[in-house]
Short mmCIF file of C-alpha atoms in Angstrom, two decimals:
data_model
loop_
_atom_site.label_atom_id
_atom_site.label_comp_id
_atom_site.label_asym_id
_atom_site.label_seq_id
_atom_site.Cartn_x
_atom_site.Cartn_y
_atom_site.Cartn_z
CA MET A 1 -56.44 98.27 89.65
CA PHE A 2 -58.73 95.29 89.36
CA TYR A 3 -58.21 91.59 89.84
CA VAL A 4 -60.05 88.55 88.48
CA TYR A 5 -59.77 85.45 90.68
CA HIS A 6 -61.70 82.54 89.19
CA GLY A 7 -61.74 78.75 89.30
CA GLU A 8 -62.92 75.81 91.41
CA ASP A 9 -60.07 75.83 93.97
CA GLU A 10 -62.00 77.54 96.77
CA PHE A 11 -59.24 77.12 99.37
CA SER A 12 -56.47 78.83 97.40
CA ARG A 13 -58.87 81.55 96.22
CA SER A 14 -59.86 82.29 99.81
CA GLU A 15 -56.21 82.50 100.87
CA GLU A 16 -55.47 84.98 98.09
CA VAL A 17 -58.45 87.15 99.07
CA ALA A 18 -57.41 86.98 102.75
CA GLN A 19 -53.97 88.31 101.81
CA ARG A 20 -55.58 91.23 99.98
CA LYS A 21 -57.68 91.99 103.05
CA GLN A 22 -54.67 91.82 105.34
CA GLN A 23 -52.78 94.33 103.22
CA VAL A 24 -55.61 96.86 103.62
CA MET A 25 -56.15 96.14 107.30
CA ALA A 26 -52.43 96.64 107.98
CA ALA A 27 -53.02 100.36 107.42
CA GLY A 28 -54.53 100.43 110.92
CA MET A 29 -58.22 101.02 110.23
CA GLY A 30 -59.33 97.41 110.46
CA ASP A 31 -61.97 96.45 107.90
CA LEU A 32 -63.45 99.95 107.56
CA ASN A 33 -61.99 100.21 104.07
CA ILE A 34 -63.16 96.78 102.93
CA THR A 35 -66.50 96.21 101.22
CA GLU A 36 -67.76 92.80 100.12
CA LEU A 37 -70.66 92.48 97.69
CA ASP A 38 -72.81 89.60 96.48
CA GLY A 39 -72.45 89.75 92.71
CA ARG A 40 -75.44 87.49 92.10
CA ARG A 41 -77.80 90.35 93.00
CA LEU A 42 -75.56 93.36 92.42
CA THR A 43 -76.45 96.27 90.13
CA PHE A 44 -74.01 98.44 88.23
CA GLU A 45 -74.95 101.49 90.27
CA GLU A 46 -74.29 99.70 93.58
CA LEU A 47 -70.88 98.58 92.38
CA VAL A 48 -69.89 102.05 91.19
CA ASN A 49 -70.98 103.60 94.49
CA ALA A 50 -68.76 101.17 96.39
CA CYS A 51 -65.78 101.79 94.12
CA GLN A 52 -66.14 105.59 94.16
CA ALA A 53 -66.15 105.81 97.96
CA VAL A 54 -63.15 107.60 99.43
CA PRO A 55 -60.86 105.56 101.73
CA PHE A 56 -61.23 106.43 105.42
CA LEU A 57 -57.90 107.72 106.80
CA ALA A 58 -55.97 105.43 104.45
CA GLU A 59 -54.55 105.32 100.94
CA ARG A 60 -56.39 102.27 99.70
CA ARG A 61 -59.90 100.88 99.63
CA LEU A 62 -60.73 97.25 98.81
CA VAL A 63 -63.95 96.18 97.10
CA ILE A 64 -64.52 92.43 96.77
CA VAL A 65 -67.32 91.16 94.51
CA HIS A 66 -68.32 87.51 94.71
CA ASP A 67 -69.77 85.56 91.75
CA LEU A 68 -70.56 88.48 89.48
CA LEU A 69 -68.54 87.73 86.36
CA GLN A 70 -70.13 84.35 85.66
CA ARG A 71 -73.31 86.31 84.98
CA PHE A 72 -71.52 87.71 81.94
CA ASP A 73 -70.32 84.47 80.37
CA GLY A 74 -71.70 84.69 76.83
CA ALA A 75 -72.50 88.40 77.16
CA ARG A 76 -71.02 89.17 73.75
CA ALA A 77 -74.27 87.93 72.29
CA ALA A 78 -76.33 90.69 70.79
CA ARG A 79 -78.29 92.72 73.30
CA GLY A 80 -82.07 92.48 73.14
CA ARG A 81 -82.14 88.70 72.80
CA ARG A 82 -81.07 85.74 74.91
CA ALA A 83 -78.20 83.67 73.55
CA ALA A 84 -75.23 81.64 74.68
CA THR A 85 -71.72 81.38 73.22
CA ASP A 86 -68.80 79.01 73.82
CA GLY A 87 -71.13 76.68 75.73
CA ALA A 88 -72.06 79.38 78.25
CA ARG A 89 -75.48 79.86 79.74
CA ALA A 90 -77.84 82.39 78.22
CA VAL A 91 -77.23 85.96 79.36
CA SER A 92 -80.10 88.35 79.97
CA THR A 93 -80.28 91.73 78.31
CA ALA A 94 -79.77 93.39 81.69
CA ASP A 95 -76.61 91.39 82.40
CA ALA A 96 -75.24 92.12 78.93
CA ALA A 97 -75.81 95.83 79.55
CA PHE A 98 -74.18 95.54 82.99
CA ALA A 99 -71.11 93.93 81.40
CA GLU A 100 -70.78 96.72 78.83
CA GLN A 101 -71.11 99.43 81.46
CA LEU A 102 -68.58 97.72 83.72
CA VAL A 103 -65.97 97.30 80.99
CA ALA A 104 -66.36 100.97 80.11
CA TYR A 105 -66.08 102.03 83.78
CA LEU A 106 -62.98 100.04 84.79
CA PRO A 107 -60.39 102.40 83.20
CA HIS A 108 -61.94 105.33 85.11
CA MET A 109 -62.01 103.73 88.55
CA PRO A 110 -60.34 105.82 91.31
CA PRO A 111 -56.65 104.89 91.76
CA SER A 112 -57.29 104.44 95.49
CA THR A 113 -59.69 101.51 94.84
CA ARG A 114 -58.62 97.92 94.48
CA LEU A 115 -61.48 95.94 92.94
CA VAL A 116 -61.35 92.15 93.25
CA PHE A 117 -63.74 89.89 91.34
CA VAL A 118 -64.00 86.41 92.90
CA ASP A 119 -65.85 83.72 90.96
CA ALA A 120 -66.30 80.12 92.09
CA LYS A 121 -66.00 78.67 88.59
CA ALA A 122 -63.61 79.09 85.71
CA LEU A 123 -64.84 81.84 83.40
CA ASN A 124 -65.23 81.45 79.65
CA ALA A 125 -62.47 82.92 77.52
CA SER A 126 -65.08 85.19 75.89
CA ASN A 127 -66.12 86.79 79.20
CA PRO A 128 -65.96 90.56 78.53
CA VAL A 129 -64.44 91.50 81.91
CA LEU A 130 -61.85 88.72 81.61
CA LYS A 131 -60.90 90.07 78.18
CA ALA A 132 -60.76 93.60 79.56
CA ALA A 133 -58.34 92.44 82.25
CA GLN A 134 -56.16 90.82 79.58
CA ARG A 135 -56.01 94.09 77.63
CA SER A 136 -55.48 96.46 80.56
CA LYS A 137 -52.18 97.20 82.31
CA ASP A 138 -54.23 97.60 85.49
CA GLY A 139 -55.96 94.22 85.17
CA PHE A 140 -54.67 91.01 86.76
CA ILE A 141 -56.00 87.47 86.31
CA LYS A 142 -55.43 84.36 88.37
CA LEU A 143 -57.06 81.01 87.63
CA PHE A 144 -57.44 78.65 90.60
CA THR A 145 -57.69 75.03 89.52
CA VAL A 146 -57.86 72.07 91.89
CA PRO A 147 -54.59 70.13 91.58
CA GLU A 148 -54.71 66.51 90.46
CA GLY A 149 -52.28 63.60 90.39
CA ARG A 150 -48.65 64.67 90.82
CA ALA A 151 -49.67 68.31 91.20
CA LEU A 152 -51.77 67.33 94.23
CA ASP A 153 -48.85 65.36 95.69
CA ASN A 154 -46.59 68.41 95.24
CA TRP A 155 -49.18 70.63 96.91
CA VAL A 156 -49.37 68.28 99.91
CA ARG A 157 -45.57 68.16 100.24
CA GLU A 158 -45.22 71.93 100.06
CA ARG A 159 -48.05 72.48 102.51
CA ALA A 160 -46.57 69.97 104.95
CA GLN A 161 -43.29 71.90 104.86
CA GLN A 162 -45.17 75.11 105.62
CA HIS A 163 -46.72 73.42 108.65
CA GLY A 164 -43.26 72.46 109.88
CA ALA A 165 -43.06 68.72 109.15
CA PRO A 166 -42.09 67.05 105.85
CA ILE A 167 -44.27 64.17 104.71
CA THR A 168 -43.16 60.86 103.21
CA PRO A 169 -44.37 59.71 99.77
CA GLN A 170 -46.28 56.81 101.32
CA ALA A 171 -48.02 59.14 103.78
CA THR A 172 -48.87 61.52 100.93
CA GLU A 173 -50.53 58.72 98.96
CA LEU A 174 -52.52 57.53 101.97
CA LEU A 175 -53.62 61.06 102.86
CA THR A 176 -54.83 61.99 99.38
CA ALA A 177 -56.57 58.62 99.08
CA ALA A 178 -58.49 59.31 102.30
CA VAL A 179 -59.24 63.00 101.75
CA GLY A 180 -59.15 63.44 97.99
CA ALA A 181 -58.52 66.87 96.49
CA ASN A 182 -60.34 68.80 99.22
CA LEU A 183 -57.51 71.27 99.89
CA ARG A 184 -59.13 72.82 102.93
CA GLN A 185 -59.48 69.46 104.66
CA LEU A 186 -56.01 68.40 103.52
CA ASP A 187 -54.59 71.53 105.12
CA ARG A 188 -56.42 70.82 108.39
CA GLU A 189 -55.17 67.23 108.42
CA LEU A 190 -51.60 68.34 107.67
CA ALA A 191 -51.67 70.82 110.54
CA LYS A 192 -52.85 68.05 112.85
CA LEU A 193 -50.26 65.57 111.55
CA ALA A 194 -47.42 68.08 111.90
CA ALA A 195 -48.36 68.69 115.52
CA TYR A 196 -48.54 64.92 116.11
CA ALA A 197 -45.02 64.61 114.68
CA ASN A 198 -44.00 67.32 117.16
CA TYR A 199 -42.56 69.33 114.24
CA ALA A 200 -39.43 67.23 114.68
CA ARG A 201 -39.73 64.36 112.19
CA ASP A 202 -41.36 63.39 108.90
CA ILE A 203 -45.06 62.63 108.83
CA SER A 204 -45.30 58.87 108.27
CA ALA A 205 -47.89 56.57 106.73
CA GLU A 206 -48.58 55.21 110.21
CA ASP A 207 -49.36 58.75 111.41
CA VAL A 208 -51.95 59.08 108.65
CA ARG A 209 -53.51 55.72 109.51
CA THR A 210 -53.73 56.75 113.16
CA LEU A 211 -55.14 60.26 112.81
CA VAL A 212 -56.95 60.65 109.50
CA GLN A 213 -60.45 59.34 109.06
CA ALA A 214 -61.83 58.49 105.64
CA THR A 215 -63.94 61.22 104.07
CA ARG A 216 -67.61 60.95 103.12
CA GLU A 217 -66.49 60.43 99.52
CA SER A 218 -64.53 57.30 100.44
CA ASP A 219 -67.50 56.10 102.53
CA ILE A 220 -69.71 56.48 99.45
CA PHE A 221 -67.11 54.52 97.49
CA GLY A 222 -67.34 51.71 100.04
CA LEU A 223 -71.13 51.78 100.02
CA VAL A 224 -71.27 51.39 96.23
CA ASP A 225 -68.58 48.72 96.43
CA SER A 226 -70.80 46.78 98.83
CA LEU A 227 -73.78 47.24 96.52
CA GLY A 228 -71.79 45.80 93.63
CA ALA A 229 -70.82 42.77 95.71
CA ARG A 230 -74.46 42.47 96.95
CA ARG A 231 -73.25 42.69 100.55
CA ARG A 232 -76.41 44.23 101.92
CA GLU A 233 -75.51 44.34 105.61
CA GLU A 234 -72.14 45.89 104.84
CA ALA A 235 -73.79 48.53 102.60
CA LEU A 236 -76.28 49.34 105.36
CA ARG A 237 -73.41 49.81 107.84
CA HIS A 238 -71.79 52.27 105.44
CA LEU A 239 -75.10 54.11 105.24
CA GLU A 240 -75.42 54.29 109.03
CA GLU A 241 -71.91 55.78 109.26
CA LEU A 242 -72.79 58.38 106.66
CA LEU A 243 -76.06 59.30 108.37
CA ALA A 244 -74.21 59.70 111.68
CA ASP A 245 -72.26 62.59 110.13
CA PRO A 246 -74.20 65.80 110.95
CA ASP A 247 -72.89 67.46 107.77
CA ALA A 248 -74.04 64.69 105.41
CA HIS A 249 -77.61 65.45 104.39
CA GLU A 250 -79.64 62.62 102.87
CA LEU A 251 -79.85 64.37 99.50
CA TYR A 252 -76.08 64.92 99.55
CA ILE A 253 -75.55 61.19 100.13
CA LEU A 254 -77.95 60.43 97.28
CA THR A 255 -76.11 62.85 94.99
CA MET A 256 -72.77 61.23 95.79
CA ILE A 257 -74.18 57.76 95.10
CA ALA A 258 -75.43 59.00 91.72
CA ARG A 259 -72.01 60.52 90.97
CA GLN A 260 -70.22 57.26 91.76
CA VAL A 261 -72.65 55.25 89.63
CA ARG A 262 -72.08 57.64 86.71
CA LEU A 263 -68.32 57.20 87.11
CA ILE A 264 -68.77 53.43 87.00
CA LEU A 265 -70.97 53.72 83.91
CA ALA A 266 -68.35 55.83 82.14
CA ALA A 267 -65.53 53.49 83.21
CA LYS A 268 -67.49 50.48 82.00
CA GLU A 269 -67.96 52.03 78.58
CA LEU A 270 -64.31 53.08 78.33
CA ALA A 271 -62.75 49.88 79.65
CA GLU A 272 -65.12 47.17 78.45
CA GLU A 273 -66.72 48.58 75.30
CA GLN A 274 -63.85 50.73 73.99
CA GLY A 275 -61.01 48.63 75.38
CA GLN A 276 -59.29 51.58 77.10
CA GLY A 277 -56.68 50.94 79.78
CA VAL A 278 -56.43 52.22 83.36
CA ASP A 279 -54.41 55.30 82.42
CA ALA A 280 -56.96 56.34 79.80
CA VAL A 281 -59.82 55.87 82.27
CA GLN A 282 -57.99 57.94 84.88
CA ARG A 283 -57.38 60.70 82.35
CA GLU A 284 -60.88 60.74 80.85
CA LEU A 285 -62.64 60.66 84.23
CA ARG A 286 -60.16 63.14 85.79
CA LEU A 287 -59.42 60.85 88.73
CA SER A 288 -56.64 61.98 91.05
CA ARG A 289 -55.06 58.54 91.53
CA ARG A 290 -54.36 55.56 89.30
CA PHE A 291 -55.51 53.12 91.95
CA ILE A 292 -58.85 54.97 92.11
CA ALA A 293 -59.27 54.34 88.38
CA GLU A 294 -58.41 50.69 88.98
CA LYS A 295 -61.04 50.52 91.72
CA VAL A 296 -63.73 52.13 89.56
CA ILE A 297 -62.96 49.67 86.75
CA SER A 298 -63.18 46.84 89.28
CA GLN A 299 -66.58 48.14 90.42
CA ALA A 300 -67.71 48.32 86.79
CA ARG A 301 -67.15 44.58 86.48
CA MET A 302 -69.57 43.98 89.37
CA PHE A 303 -72.53 45.51 87.52
CA ARG A 304 -74.27 44.98 84.24
CA MET A 305 -74.92 48.12 82.24
CA GLU A 306 -78.69 47.75 82.71
CA GLU A 307 -78.21 47.40 86.48
CA LEU A 308 -76.32 50.69 86.65
CA GLU A 309 -78.96 52.43 84.55
CA ALA A 310 -81.73 51.00 86.74
CA LEU A 311 -79.89 52.15 89.88
CA LEU A 312 -79.63 55.67 88.49
CA ARG A 313 -83.37 55.66 87.78
CA ARG A 314 -84.12 54.53 91.33
CA VAL A 315 -81.85 57.26 92.70
CA ALA A 316 -83.71 59.89 90.64
CA GLU A 317 -87.09 58.56 91.81
CA LEU A 318 -85.96 58.58 95.44
CA ASP A 319 -84.61 62.11 95.09
CA GLN A 320 -88.03 63.29 93.93
CA ALA A 321 -89.82 61.33 96.67
CA ILE A 322 -87.66 62.85 99.42
CA LYS A 323 -88.05 66.38 98.06
CA THR A 324 -91.84 66.06 97.87
CA GLY A 325 -92.12 64.56 101.36
CA GLN A 326 -93.34 61.15 100.19
CA ILE A 327 -90.67 59.37 102.23
CA GLU A 328 -88.10 60.21 104.90
CA GLY A 329 -84.57 60.34 103.57
CA PRO A 330 -82.90 57.70 105.80
CA LEU A 331 -85.70 55.18 105.23
CA GLY A 332 -85.64 55.80 101.49
CA LEU A 333 -81.88 55.26 101.34
CA GLU A 334 -82.16 52.01 103.27
CA MET A 335 -84.89 50.77 100.92
CA LEU A 336 -82.72 51.73 97.93
CA ILE A 337 -79.88 49.57 99.25
CA VAL A 338 -82.08 46.61 100.13
CA GLU A 339 -83.86 46.63 96.76
CA SER A 340 -80.62 47.07 94.77
CA CYS A 341 -78.95 44.15 96.53
CA ARG A 342 -82.02 41.93 96.06
CA GLN A 343 -82.34 42.70 92.35
CA GLY A 344 -78.63 42.15 91.79
CA ALA A 345 -78.71 38.81 93.61
CA ARG A 346 -81.63 37.65 91.45
CA ARG A 347 -79.83 38.55 88.23
CA GLN A 348 -76.76 36.64 89.36
CA GLY A 349 -78.90 33.60 90.13
CA ARG A 350 -78.28 33.78 93.89
CA PRO A 351 -81.07 33.65 96.44
CA PRO A 352 -81.54 37.09 98.01
CA ALA A 353 -80.38 37.53 101.58
CA PRO A 354 -83.17 37.26 104.15
CA ARG A 355 -84.78 40.60 104.71
CA ARG A 356 -84.06 42.34 107.96
CA ALA A 357 -86.96 42.80 110.32
CA THR A 358 -88.57 46.08 109.36
CA ARG A 359 -88.16 48.81 111.87
CA ARG A 360 -89.22 52.36 112.08
CA GLN A 361 -86.43 54.61 110.89
CA PRO A 362 -85.27 56.89 113.69
CA SER A 363 -85.39 60.61 113.19
CA ARG A 364 -82.30 62.24 111.76
CA LYS A 365 -81.41 63.75 115.07
CA ALA A 366 -81.61 60.37 116.76
CA ALA A 367 -79.54 58.77 114.02
CA ARG A 368 -76.73 61.23 114.63
CA THR A 369 -76.57 60.50 118.31
CA ARG A 370 -76.27 56.74 117.98
#
């Protein structure tokens, strides 16, 4: 038998794979009959060798292959040339050959082997292994999509019940607003909240306010909000909070700023130029909450279109400067904020805020320990 697990919901995918592992380990031989392979570098011969191996003192053997099948998206293109179909990336001749060999091999795999393909993105409908799984009685497919809107609320409620404490609608809204659709973090927060409720009462909105900190994404939202209002000192405080997070690399922060600016650009076009309402903006931008769409539209009103485009250009220039070592990341981000606020104030006819005394940006390590 073989399984295709694909889609962007990393948390649910990982849980499904963990269950498969546990079933094999329950036979009493630990992980001796489990093999995990990196599909990005895997060859057909290596995969066959793993699948043909005989289980050690057990009936079943589990072979897990990560991120192989996305190599085959578009592999129906003729071999001997590079091409892409259904919007997929070009597939090399070697990958196309690999896909053909694999599809031919799957029906002849030993019955003792359970082969699990795990891909971190949704595969194209034309993927040859996906189509083989659809045709075969021994093939199983599961698509893992990140829940949005009401589906996300339902997921939170069900997960809270599993942790032993129901959650109120108000607490659900606050929690998803703070964490977003990061299911792994939501699960951690729910476990913490259930323990705080002593597994004896509903998780309340006040519990969420007390225990759950805003995510980096919401901090980025606040930073861009401050930029739009030209509140330089406030934007710089947001930046300092982000830089104090050891997991938030400067380039990650820059990427998230760019993402938020692109959302604002898209919302501005939809709401102001096309006259679309909040619900349409939420749907088109795939935002998990209506109030988030309202907030993005509100941010769009703070900027002119040319200001957003100029900010994106400055972000791209800073990204290149950081990567080539022309400037340290924290200093570059601070200069980006200062310059953006000054330019915006000039366009609005307001005198720019007095510039802070220049100081040498502390090292990243020092910034984290402040």
